[in-house]
Tab-separated table of C-alpha atoms and ligand atoms in Angstrom:
chain	number	residue	atom	x	y	z
A	1	MET	CA	-33.031	-47.575	-97.903
A	2	ALA	CA	-35.035	-47.384	-94.713
A	3	ILE	CA	-33.498	-46.046	-91.577
A	4	ALA	CA	-35.488	-45.035	-88.896
A	5	GLU	CA	-35.900	-41.212	-88.631
A	6	GLN	CA	-35.765	-41.487	-84.860
A	7	SER	CA	-31.924	-41.356	-84.552
A	8	ASP	CA	-31.692	-40.855	-80.701
A	9	LEU	CA	-34.181	-43.679	-79.639
A	10	PHE	CA	-31.466	-46.138	-78.810
A	11	LEU	CA	-29.431	-43.483	-77.068
A	12	ARG	CA	-32.447	-42.214	-75.095
A	13	ALA	CA	-33.126	-45.707	-73.897
A	14	CYS	CA	-29.493	-46.235	-72.767
A	15	ARG	CA	-30.231	-43.187	-70.633
A	16	ARG	CA	-33.416	-44.285	-69.422
A	17	GLN	CA	-35.400	-41.357	-70.962
A	18	PRO	CA	-38.939	-42.243	-72.304
A	19	VAL	CA	-39.058	-43.563	-75.681
A	20	GLU	CA	-41.952	-43.926	-78.371
A	21	ARG	CA	-41.097	-47.560	-78.987
A	22	THR	CA	-38.358	-49.981	-77.694
A	23	PRO	CA	-35.156	-49.792	-79.540
A	24	VAL	CA	-33.696	-52.949	-81.384
A	25	TRP	CA	-30.149	-53.800	-82.492
A	26	PHE	CA	-28.563	-57.276	-82.793
A	27	MET	CA	-25.134	-58.245	-81.551
A	28	ARG	CA	-23.200	-59.893	-84.747
A	29	GLN	CA	-26.167	-58.260	-86.839
A	30	ALA	CA	-23.372	-58.179	-89.600
A	31	GLY	CA	-22.097	-61.719	-90.241
A	32	ARG	CA	-22.373	-65.016	-92.156
A	33	TYR	CA	-26.144	-65.437	-92.011
A	34	LEU	CA	-26.356	-62.473	-94.367
A	35	PRO	CA	-25.803	-63.202	-98.132
A	36	GLU	CA	-24.183	-59.840	-98.657
A	37	TYR	CA	-21.475	-60.537	-96.058
A	38	ARG	CA	-20.916	-63.984	-97.499
A	39	ALA	CA	-20.354	-62.547	-100.765
A	40	LEU	CA	-17.660	-59.882	-99.592
A	41	ARG	CA	-16.247	-62.731	-97.396
A	42	ALA	CA	-15.627	-64.943	-100.433
A	43	GLN	CA	-13.179	-62.376	-101.684
A	44	HIS	CA	-11.470	-61.392	-98.294
A	45	SER	CA	-10.416	-62.797	-95.170
A	46	LEU	CA	-12.156	-61.728	-91.820
A	47	LEU	CA	-9.006	-59.709	-90.864
A	48	GLU	CA	-8.987	-58.056	-94.293
A	49	LEU	CA	-12.510	-57.068	-93.834
A	50	CYS	CA	-11.889	-55.768	-90.213
A	51	ARG	CA	-8.715	-53.792	-91.239
A	52	THR	CA	-10.012	-52.298	-94.463
A	53	PRO	CA	-12.235	-49.216	-93.312
A	54	GLU	CA	-14.003	-48.822	-96.445
A	55	LEU	CA	-15.054	-52.646	-96.211
A	56	ALA	CA	-16.027	-52.655	-92.718
A	57	ALA	CA	-18.037	-49.465	-93.269
A	58	GLU	CA	-19.947	-50.944	-96.100
A	59	ILE	CA	-20.738	-54.209	-94.069
A	60	THR	CA	-21.910	-52.032	-91.187
A	61	LEU	CA	-23.956	-49.898	-93.542
A	62	PHE	CA	-25.719	-52.538	-95.664
A	63	THR	CA	-26.702	-54.523	-92.545
A	64	VAL	CA	-28.541	-51.610	-90.832
A	65	ARG	CA	-30.377	-50.632	-94.124
A	66	LYS	CA	-31.571	-54.235	-94.478
A	67	LEU	CA	-32.758	-54.817	-90.801
A	68	GLU	CA	-34.009	-51.294	-89.997
A	69	VAL	CA	-32.328	-51.535	-86.524
A	70	ASP	CA	-32.135	-48.752	-84.234
A	71	ALA	CA	-28.211	-48.718	-83.828
A	72	ALA	CA	-25.320	-49.669	-85.994
A	73	ILE	CA	-22.311	-51.606	-84.373
A	74	ILE	CA	-19.154	-51.060	-86.385
A	75	PHE	CA	-17.944	-54.207	-88.067
A	76	ALA	CA	-14.623	-55.146	-86.260
A	77	ASP	CA	-13.561	-58.014	-84.048
A	78	LEU	CA	-13.007	-58.286	-80.286
A	79	LEU	CA	-9.307	-59.879	-80.852
A	80	LEU	CA	-7.925	-56.842	-82.792
A	81	PRO	CA	-6.188	-55.404	-79.674
A	82	ALA	CA	-4.569	-58.848	-79.022
A	83	GLN	CA	-2.987	-58.586	-82.665
A	84	ALA	CA	-2.135	-55.043	-82.120
A	85	MET	CA	-0.286	-55.854	-78.918
A	86	GLY	CA	1.969	-58.398	-80.753
A	87	MET	CA	0.206	-61.646	-81.085
A	88	GLU	CA	-0.491	-63.538	-84.158
A	89	LEU	CA	-4.224	-63.849	-85.124
A	90	ASP	CA	-5.742	-66.158	-87.306
A	91	PHE	CA	-9.230	-67.227	-88.059
A	92	VAL	CA	-9.449	-71.012	-88.886
A	93	GLU	CA	-12.416	-72.429	-90.706
A	94	GLY	CA	-14.669	-74.328	-88.394
A	95	GLU	CA	-12.484	-73.649	-85.408
A	96	GLY	CA	-12.746	-70.021	-84.563
A	97	PRO	CA	-9.992	-67.563	-83.745
A	98	VAL	CA	-6.443	-69.013	-82.800
A	99	LEU	CA	-3.764	-66.718	-81.067
A	100	SER	CA	-0.365	-68.399	-81.614
A	101	ASP	CA	2.003	-68.577	-78.678
A	102	PRO	CA	-0.459	-67.846	-75.988
A	103	ILE	CA	0.452	-65.760	-72.811
A	104	ARG	CA	1.031	-68.271	-70.061
A	105	SER	CA	4.335	-67.013	-68.348
A	106	ALA	CA	6.622	-63.808	-67.379
A	107	ALA	CA	8.477	-64.523	-70.703
A	108	ASP	CA	5.358	-64.517	-72.762
A	109	LEU	CA	4.040	-61.427	-71.232
A	110	ALA	CA	7.478	-59.602	-71.892
A	111	ARG	CA	6.599	-60.080	-75.734
A	112	LEU	CA	3.447	-57.974	-75.290
A	113	HIS	CA	3.691	-54.057	-76.248
A	114	LEU	CA	1.629	-51.399	-76.521
A	115	PRO	CA	-0.161	-50.910	-80.029
A	116	ALA	CA	2.008	-49.054	-82.279
A	117	ASP	CA	0.619	-45.700	-83.419
A	118	GLY	CA	-2.043	-46.213	-85.853
A	119	GLU	CA	-2.311	-49.983	-85.417
A	120	LEU	CA	-6.079	-49.980	-84.495
A	121	ARG	CA	-6.692	-46.769	-86.462
A	122	CYS	CA	-8.637	-49.004	-89.084
A	123	VAL	CA	-11.388	-49.164	-86.646
A	124	SER	CA	-11.853	-45.353	-85.814
A	125	GLU	CA	-11.540	-44.872	-89.696
A	126	ALA	CA	-14.265	-47.323	-90.291
A	127	ILE	CA	-16.422	-45.441	-87.772
A	128	ARG	CA	-15.671	-42.048	-89.369
A	129	ALA	CA	-16.685	-43.451	-92.793
A	130	VAL	CA	-19.940	-44.985	-91.176
A	131	CYS	CA	-20.899	-41.735	-89.586
A	132	LYS	CA	-20.402	-39.725	-92.540
A	133	ASP	CA	-22.654	-41.826	-94.579
A	134	LEU	CA	-25.422	-41.981	-91.895
A	135	HIS	CA	-25.356	-37.983	-91.283
A	136	GLY	CA	-26.417	-38.517	-87.663
A	137	LYS	CA	-29.581	-40.505	-88.589
A	138	LEU	CA	-28.453	-43.506	-86.623
A	139	PRO	CA	-26.188	-44.001	-83.826
A	140	VAL	CA	-22.854	-46.070	-84.051
A	141	ILE	CA	-21.850	-48.342	-81.400
A	142	GLY	CA	-18.058	-48.653	-80.849
A	143	PHE	CA	-17.060	-51.862	-79.001
A	144	SER	CA	-14.122	-53.468	-77.211
A	145	GLY	CA	-13.652	-56.803	-75.279
A	146	ALA	CA	-13.495	-56.565	-71.421
A	147	PRO	CA	-10.252	-57.354	-69.769
A	148	PHE	CA	-11.212	-60.798	-68.479
A	149	THR	CA	-12.557	-62.068	-72.017
A	150	LEU	CA	-9.850	-60.709	-74.097
A	151	ALA	CA	-7.254	-61.991	-71.502
A	152	SER	CA	-8.898	-65.460	-71.695
A	153	TYR	CA	-8.323	-65.644	-75.465
A	154	MET	CA	-4.778	-64.455	-75.154
A	155	ILE	CA	-4.024	-66.967	-72.450
A	156	GLU	CA	-6.069	-70.054	-73.794
A	157	GLY	CA	-4.896	-69.149	-77.469
A	158	GLY	CA	-8.418	-69.410	-78.628
A	159	ALA	CA	-11.883	-70.679	-77.575
A	160	SER	CA	-12.287	-72.647	-74.492
A	161	ARG	CA	-14.724	-74.613	-72.240
A	162	ASP	CA	-13.235	-74.669	-68.867
A	163	PHE	CA	-10.708	-71.761	-68.960
A	164	LEU	CA	-8.166	-73.673	-67.354
A	165	HIS	CA	-5.179	-71.852	-68.276
A	166	THR	CA	-6.754	-68.526	-67.570
A	167	LYS	CA	-7.866	-69.565	-64.113
A	168	ARG	CA	-4.194	-71.350	-63.395
A	169	LEU	CA	-2.771	-67.840	-64.240
A	170	MET	CA	-5.427	-66.034	-62.124
A	171	PHE	CA	-5.006	-68.389	-59.069
A	172	HIS	CA	-1.476	-69.490	-59.219
A	173	HIS	CA	0.178	-66.330	-60.601
A	174	PRO	CA	-1.899	-63.380	-59.514
A	175	GLU	CA	1.110	-60.982	-60.290
A	176	LEU	CA	1.242	-62.132	-64.026
A	177	TRP	CA	-2.539	-61.917	-64.395
A	178	THR	CA	-2.495	-58.388	-62.758
A	179	ASP	CA	0.298	-57.254	-65.160
A	180	LEU	CA	-1.563	-58.508	-68.220
A	181	VAL	CA	-4.965	-57.133	-67.273
A	182	ASN	CA	-3.557	-53.769	-66.473
A	183	GLN	CA	-1.931	-53.592	-69.950
A	184	LEU	CA	-5.278	-54.423	-71.223
A	185	VAL	CA	-7.055	-51.790	-69.213
A	186	GLN	CA	-4.713	-49.222	-70.806
A	187	VAL	CA	-4.822	-50.528	-74.266
A	188	LEU	CA	-8.712	-50.767	-74.338
A	189	SER	CA	-9.449	-47.327	-72.531
A	190	GLU	CA	-7.347	-45.697	-75.202
A	191	PHE	CA	-8.975	-47.806	-78.096
A	192	LEU	CA	-12.603	-46.865	-76.939
A	193	ARG	CA	-11.728	-43.244	-76.595
A	194	SER	CA	-10.462	-43.238	-79.908
A	195	GLN	CA	-13.794	-44.829	-81.234
A	196	VAL	CA	-15.780	-42.001	-79.388
A	197	GLU	CA	-13.536	-39.348	-80.766
A	198	ALA	CA	-14.324	-40.850	-84.387
A	199	GLY	CA	-18.075	-40.529	-83.858
A	200	ALA	CA	-19.172	-43.621	-81.865
A	201	ALA	CA	-22.302	-42.317	-80.022
A	202	ALA	CA	-22.023	-45.479	-77.543
A	203	LEU	CA	-19.700	-48.199	-76.449
A	204	GLN	CA	-20.409	-51.945	-75.535
A	205	ILE	CA	-17.781	-53.715	-73.696
A	206	PHE	CA	-18.162	-57.615	-74.371
A	207	ASP	CA	-17.331	-59.661	-71.345
A	208	SER	CA	-18.722	-62.704	-73.119
A	209	TRP	CA	-17.188	-65.496	-71.057
A	210	VAL	CA	-17.163	-63.979	-67.604
A	211	GLY	CA	-19.997	-66.253	-66.398
A	212	ALA	CA	-17.223	-68.893	-66.038
A	213	LEU	CA	-16.189	-67.345	-62.724
A	214	ALA	CA	-17.354	-67.605	-59.131
A	215	PRO	CA	-18.741	-64.468	-57.962
A	216	SER	CA	-15.901	-63.862	-55.140
A	217	ASP	CA	-13.173	-64.356	-57.833
A	218	TYR	CA	-14.786	-61.963	-60.257
A	219	GLN	CA	-15.299	-59.450	-57.450
A	220	GLU	CA	-11.415	-59.634	-56.401
A	221	LEU	CA	-9.667	-60.407	-59.951
A	222	VAL	CA	-11.885	-58.883	-62.554
A	223	LEU	CA	-14.205	-56.126	-61.460
A	224	PRO	CA	-11.727	-53.760	-60.606
A	225	TYR	CA	-10.347	-53.731	-63.900
A	226	SER	CA	-13.638	-53.624	-65.858
A	227	ARG	CA	-14.425	-50.605	-63.533
A	228	ARG	CA	-11.321	-48.896	-64.772
A	229	ILE	CA	-12.243	-49.152	-68.218
A	230	PHE	CA	-15.798	-47.555	-67.500
A	231	GLU	CA	-14.120	-44.814	-65.513
A	232	ALA	CA	-11.970	-44.067	-68.470
A	233	VAL	CA	-14.494	-43.482	-71.064
A	234	ARG	CA	-17.044	-41.876	-68.609
A	235	PRO	CA	-15.586	-38.422	-69.342
A	236	THR	CA	-16.393	-38.926	-73.255
A	237	GLY	CA	-20.189	-38.670	-72.076
A	238	VAL	CA	-21.306	-41.519	-74.278
A	239	PRO	CA	-23.807	-44.233	-72.839
A	240	THR	CA	-21.894	-47.599	-72.076
A	241	ILE	CA	-23.310	-51.135	-72.235
A	242	HIS	CA	-21.641	-54.243	-70.231
A	243	PHE	CA	-22.322	-57.451	-71.834
A	244	GLY	CA	-21.830	-61.196	-70.604
A	245	THR	CA	-23.201	-64.766	-70.780
A	246	SER	CA	-24.316	-66.895	-67.973
A	247	THR	CA	-24.170	-63.990	-65.539
A	248	ALA	CA	-27.174	-64.662	-63.492
A	249	GLY	CA	-25.021	-65.108	-60.531
A	250	LEU	CA	-22.888	-61.950	-61.070
A	251	LEU	CA	-25.173	-59.395	-62.221
A	252	GLY	CA	-25.174	-57.148	-58.926
A	253	ARG	CA	-21.302	-57.231	-59.101
A	254	MET	CA	-21.270	-56.408	-62.754
A	255	ALA	CA	-23.413	-53.360	-62.320
A	256	GLN	CA	-20.909	-51.976	-59.823
A	257	ALA	CA	-18.452	-51.766	-62.910
A	258	GLY	CA	-20.139	-48.702	-63.893
A	259	ALA	CA	-21.945	-49.173	-67.023
A	260	ASP	CA	-25.048	-47.341	-67.877
A	261	VAL	CA	-26.736	-50.668	-69.361
A	262	ILE	CA	-26.140	-54.252	-68.484
A	263	ALA	CA	-26.724	-56.720	-71.122
A	264	VAL	CA	-28.005	-60.249	-70.286
A	265	ASP	CA	-28.385	-63.605	-72.071
A	266	TRP	CA	-31.593	-65.642	-71.906
A	267	ARG	CA	-30.449	-67.929	-69.247
A	268	VAL	CA	-32.213	-65.408	-66.670
A	269	SER	CA	-35.571	-63.758	-66.926
A	270	LEU	CA	-35.274	-59.998	-67.803
A	271	ASP	CA	-37.540	-59.015	-65.011
A	272	VAL	CA	-35.429	-61.027	-62.578
A	273	ALA	CA	-32.145	-59.551	-63.834
A	274	TRP	CA	-33.317	-56.146	-63.899
A	275	SER	CA	-34.462	-56.330	-60.380
A	276	GLN	CA	-30.810	-57.588	-59.471
A	277	ILE	CA	-29.095	-54.913	-61.548
A	278	GLY	CA	-31.114	-52.169	-60.133
A	279	TYR	CA	-33.581	-49.946	-61.832
A	280	GLU	CA	-30.982	-47.242	-61.991
A	281	HIS	CA	-29.306	-49.177	-64.841
A	282	GLY	CA	-30.832	-49.902	-68.023
A	283	ILE	CA	-30.868	-53.435	-69.376
A	284	GLN	CA	-30.339	-54.958	-72.849
A	285	GLY	CA	-31.363	-58.327	-74.056
A	286	ASN	CA	-32.411	-61.069	-74.131
A	287	LEU	CA	-34.083	-63.509	-76.628
A	288	ASP	CA	-32.296	-66.890	-77.183
A	289	PRO	CA	-30.617	-66.542	-80.682
A	290	THR	CA	-31.581	-70.283	-81.480
A	291	LEU	CA	-35.133	-69.356	-81.272
A	292	LEU	CA	-34.707	-67.393	-84.331
A	293	LEU	CA	-34.580	-70.692	-86.254
A	294	ALA	CA	-37.908	-71.630	-85.082
A	295	PRO	CA	-41.308	-70.585	-86.802
A	296	PHE	CA	-41.891	-66.877	-86.419
A	297	GLU	CA	-44.973	-67.424	-84.241
A	298	ARG	CA	-42.658	-68.895	-81.563
A	299	VAL	CA	-40.141	-66.056	-82.095
A	300	ALA	CA	-42.912	-63.525	-81.574
A	301	THR	CA	-44.108	-65.404	-78.307
A	302	GLY	CA	-40.559	-65.286	-76.940
A	303	ALA	CA	-40.318	-61.468	-77.786
A	304	SER	CA	-43.471	-60.758	-76.231
A	305	GLN	CA	-42.441	-62.507	-73.081
A	306	ILE	CA	-39.302	-60.221	-72.964
A	307	LEU	CA	-41.264	-57.191	-73.665
A	308	ARG	CA	-43.808	-58.095	-70.977
A	309	ALA	CA	-40.820	-58.553	-68.473
A	310	ALA	CA	-39.430	-55.090	-69.309
A	311	ALA	CA	-43.110	-53.784	-68.411
A	312	ALA	CA	-42.637	-50.495	-70.479
A	313	ARG	CA	-40.023	-49.378	-67.943
A	314	PRO	CA	-37.665	-46.688	-69.451
A	315	GLY	CA	-34.141	-48.181	-70.209
A	316	HIS	CA	-35.100	-51.391	-72.152
A	317	ILE	CA	-33.052	-52.249	-75.482
A	318	PHE	CA	-34.174	-55.306	-77.299
A	319	ASN	CA	-31.414	-57.553	-78.377
A	320	LEU	CA	-30.577	-61.215	-78.523
A	321	GLY	CA	-28.924	-62.717	-75.445
A	322	HIS	CA	-25.716	-63.344	-77.650
A	323	GLY	CA	-24.868	-63.057	-81.281
A	324	VAL	CA	-26.858	-63.692	-84.298
A	325	LEU	CA	-26.173	-67.513	-85.384
A	326	ALA	CA	-25.054	-68.167	-89.026
A	327	ASP	CA	-28.131	-70.370	-89.594
A	328	THR	CA	-30.564	-67.591	-88.981
A	329	PRO	CA	-32.961	-66.561	-91.705
A	330	PRO	CA	-32.263	-62.718	-92.414
A	331	GLU	CA	-36.139	-62.175	-92.771
A	332	THR	CA	-36.670	-63.551	-89.399
A	333	LEU	CA	-34.531	-60.785	-87.941
A	334	ALA	CA	-36.133	-58.063	-90.086
A	335	ASN	CA	-39.578	-59.277	-88.924
A	336	LEU	CA	-38.414	-59.136	-85.349
A	337	VAL	CA	-37.416	-55.660	-85.615
A	338	GLU	CA	-40.912	-54.673	-87.018
A	339	PHE	CA	-42.716	-56.992	-84.339
A	340	VAL	CA	-40.880	-55.098	-81.414
A	341	HIS	CA	-41.443	-51.951	-82.923
A	342	SER	CA	-45.214	-52.402	-83.623
A	343	GLU	CA	-45.708	-54.024	-80.168
A	344	THR	CA	-44.131	-51.195	-78.355
A	345	GLY	CA	-45.171	-48.317	-80.540
A	346	SER	CA	-48.528	-47.744	-79.364
A	347	ARG	CA	-47.913	-46.962	-75.860
B	401	CP3	O1	-22.133	-57.150	-86.153
B	401	CP3	C1	-21.461	-57.024	-85.152
B	401	CP3	O2	-21.673	-57.450	-84.009
B	401	CP3	C2	-20.103	-56.508	-85.312
B	401	CP3	C3	-18.830	-57.340	-85.501
B	401	CP3	C4	-18.472	-58.356	-84.352
B	401	CP3	C5	-17.690	-59.344	-84.924
B	401	CP3	N1	-17.024	-59.796	-83.701
B	401	CP3	C6	-17.390	-59.765	-86.158
B	401	CP3	C7	-17.120	-61.343	-86.509
B	401	CP3	C8	-18.345	-58.198	-83.101
B	401	CP3	C9	-19.133	-57.192	-82.157
B	401	CP3	C10	-17.495	-59.166	-82.736
B	401	CP3	C11	-17.320	-59.390	-81.194
B	401	CP3	C12	-16.441	-60.629	-80.664
B	401	CP3	N2	-15.600	-61.370	-81.610
B	401	CP3	C13	-16.790	-61.219	-79.661
B	401	CP3	C14	-17.679	-60.833	-78.610
B	401	CP3	C15	-19.062	-61.043	-78.896
B	401	CP3	C16	-19.571	-62.742	-78.637
B	401	CP3	O3	-19.765	-63.254	-79.756
B	401	CP3	O4	-19.505	-63.060	-77.505
B	401	CP3	C17	-15.726	-62.590	-79.498
B	401	CP3	C18	-15.979	-63.602	-78.520
B	401	CP3	C19	-15.229	-62.361	-80.607
B	401	CP3	C20	-14.194	-63.434	-81.013
B	401	CP3	C21	-14.590	-64.120	-82.381
B	401	CP3	N3	-14.600	-63.728	-83.605
B	401	CP3	C22	-14.925	-65.535	-82.421
B	401	CP3	C23	-15.095	-66.338	-81.121
B	401	CP3	C24	-15.282	-65.725	-83.667
B	401	CP3	C25	-15.687	-67.112	-84.307
B	401	CP3	C26	-17.154	-67.563	-84.107
B	401	CP3	C27	-17.740	-67.790	-85.490
B	401	CP3	O5	-18.872	-67.587	-85.645
B	401	CP3	O6	-16.829	-68.621	-86.448
B	401	CP3	C28	-15.050	-64.681	-84.662
B	401	CP3	C29	-15.365	-64.519	-86.118
B	401	CP3	C30	-16.181	-63.343	-86.309
B	401	CP3	N4	-16.100	-62.121	-85.897
B	401	CP3	C31	-17.296	-63.342	-87.301
B	401	CP3	C32	-17.545	-61.952	-87.455
B	401	CP3	C33	-18.988	-61.590	-88.373
B	401	CP3	C34	-17.549	-64.732	-88.029
B	401	CP3	C35	-17.612	-64.460	-89.568
B	401	CP3	C36	-16.386	-64.795	-90.509
B	401	CP3	O7	-15.661	-65.790	-90.090
B	401	CP3	O8	-16.536	-64.185	-91.650
């Protein structure tokens, strides 16, 4: 067991306060690349793992102990709120998530409902269990999808390349779009607040696929709803992180949604991204997850470039530009944590 003694390193970086070394954590740090996860997954479906607080807590905890990262993200899935609102969710081997009867009409929308009391309680219970075990030694990150990304799964019924159905709803039926994202703002705001109540010390909002939008469409049809989520959670006082991929053309607008930290992928240089986001925000990122399949010297070169781009400015949290891939060697991730800590620890 080797959990960093600096429990608030990550939280201080979120608030752009000075830190002794750059904090590190990874999106999807608990996942199929870990043999311990695969062993549990052989016995349970992904939804069982997510919906059983003891199992979700166990996965969260063995991951942070193995990697020695500076934050734990609660093990759950972005799509749980869609299921709680009445959609049937399944994870199909080799295909990813499938939501049956996607939302494409007023009649489909009418089938949605607010989550029943306790429907999402599994996540806050898992957070409570993790916090109890960590004794405040490490912050726990709660999370949800952002309205656009969650809506896109509910409208497409699964993963998508062009977001055709989503954009059709946005552009042809703006009143249905508004209805759907208003419902999501309400559900997600409440869900996030319940996670903080359970002990989450920070929140990350995943808008993974928002880079598919033109900036003006983002501004008109997405930004107002994302902004309302950040407004709803601000009174809790915990720092917030706003993540998206392919967002190089959206960064200034995303920053206006109100998160403390903007998370970027590898398609943009971190220094360029930060100058567009503004230095009054922190930044998280942004190593290409595919690079972790390369020899470690190549990984170290990539990580060093990112640290140079961050220029020791307060407010950088080291992460990947997207989730850890299933083929990643676990020791490469552990070595990367150590590398970032040792490179930044002497300043
Ligand atoms: O360690 C962590 O980061 C916490 C756990 C976590 C999961 N999903 C577990 C999971 C988190 C933060 C998520 C978020 C999530 N889920 C997102 C946003 C982040 C992103 O990657 O952009 C999205 C889009 C989803 C929806 C989702 N869940 C997809 C598209 C998939 C299939 C992809 C794949 O790798 O097969 C999932 C499945 C999923 N969620 C896994 C895990 C660990 C895969 C492992 C399994 O099937 O057992």
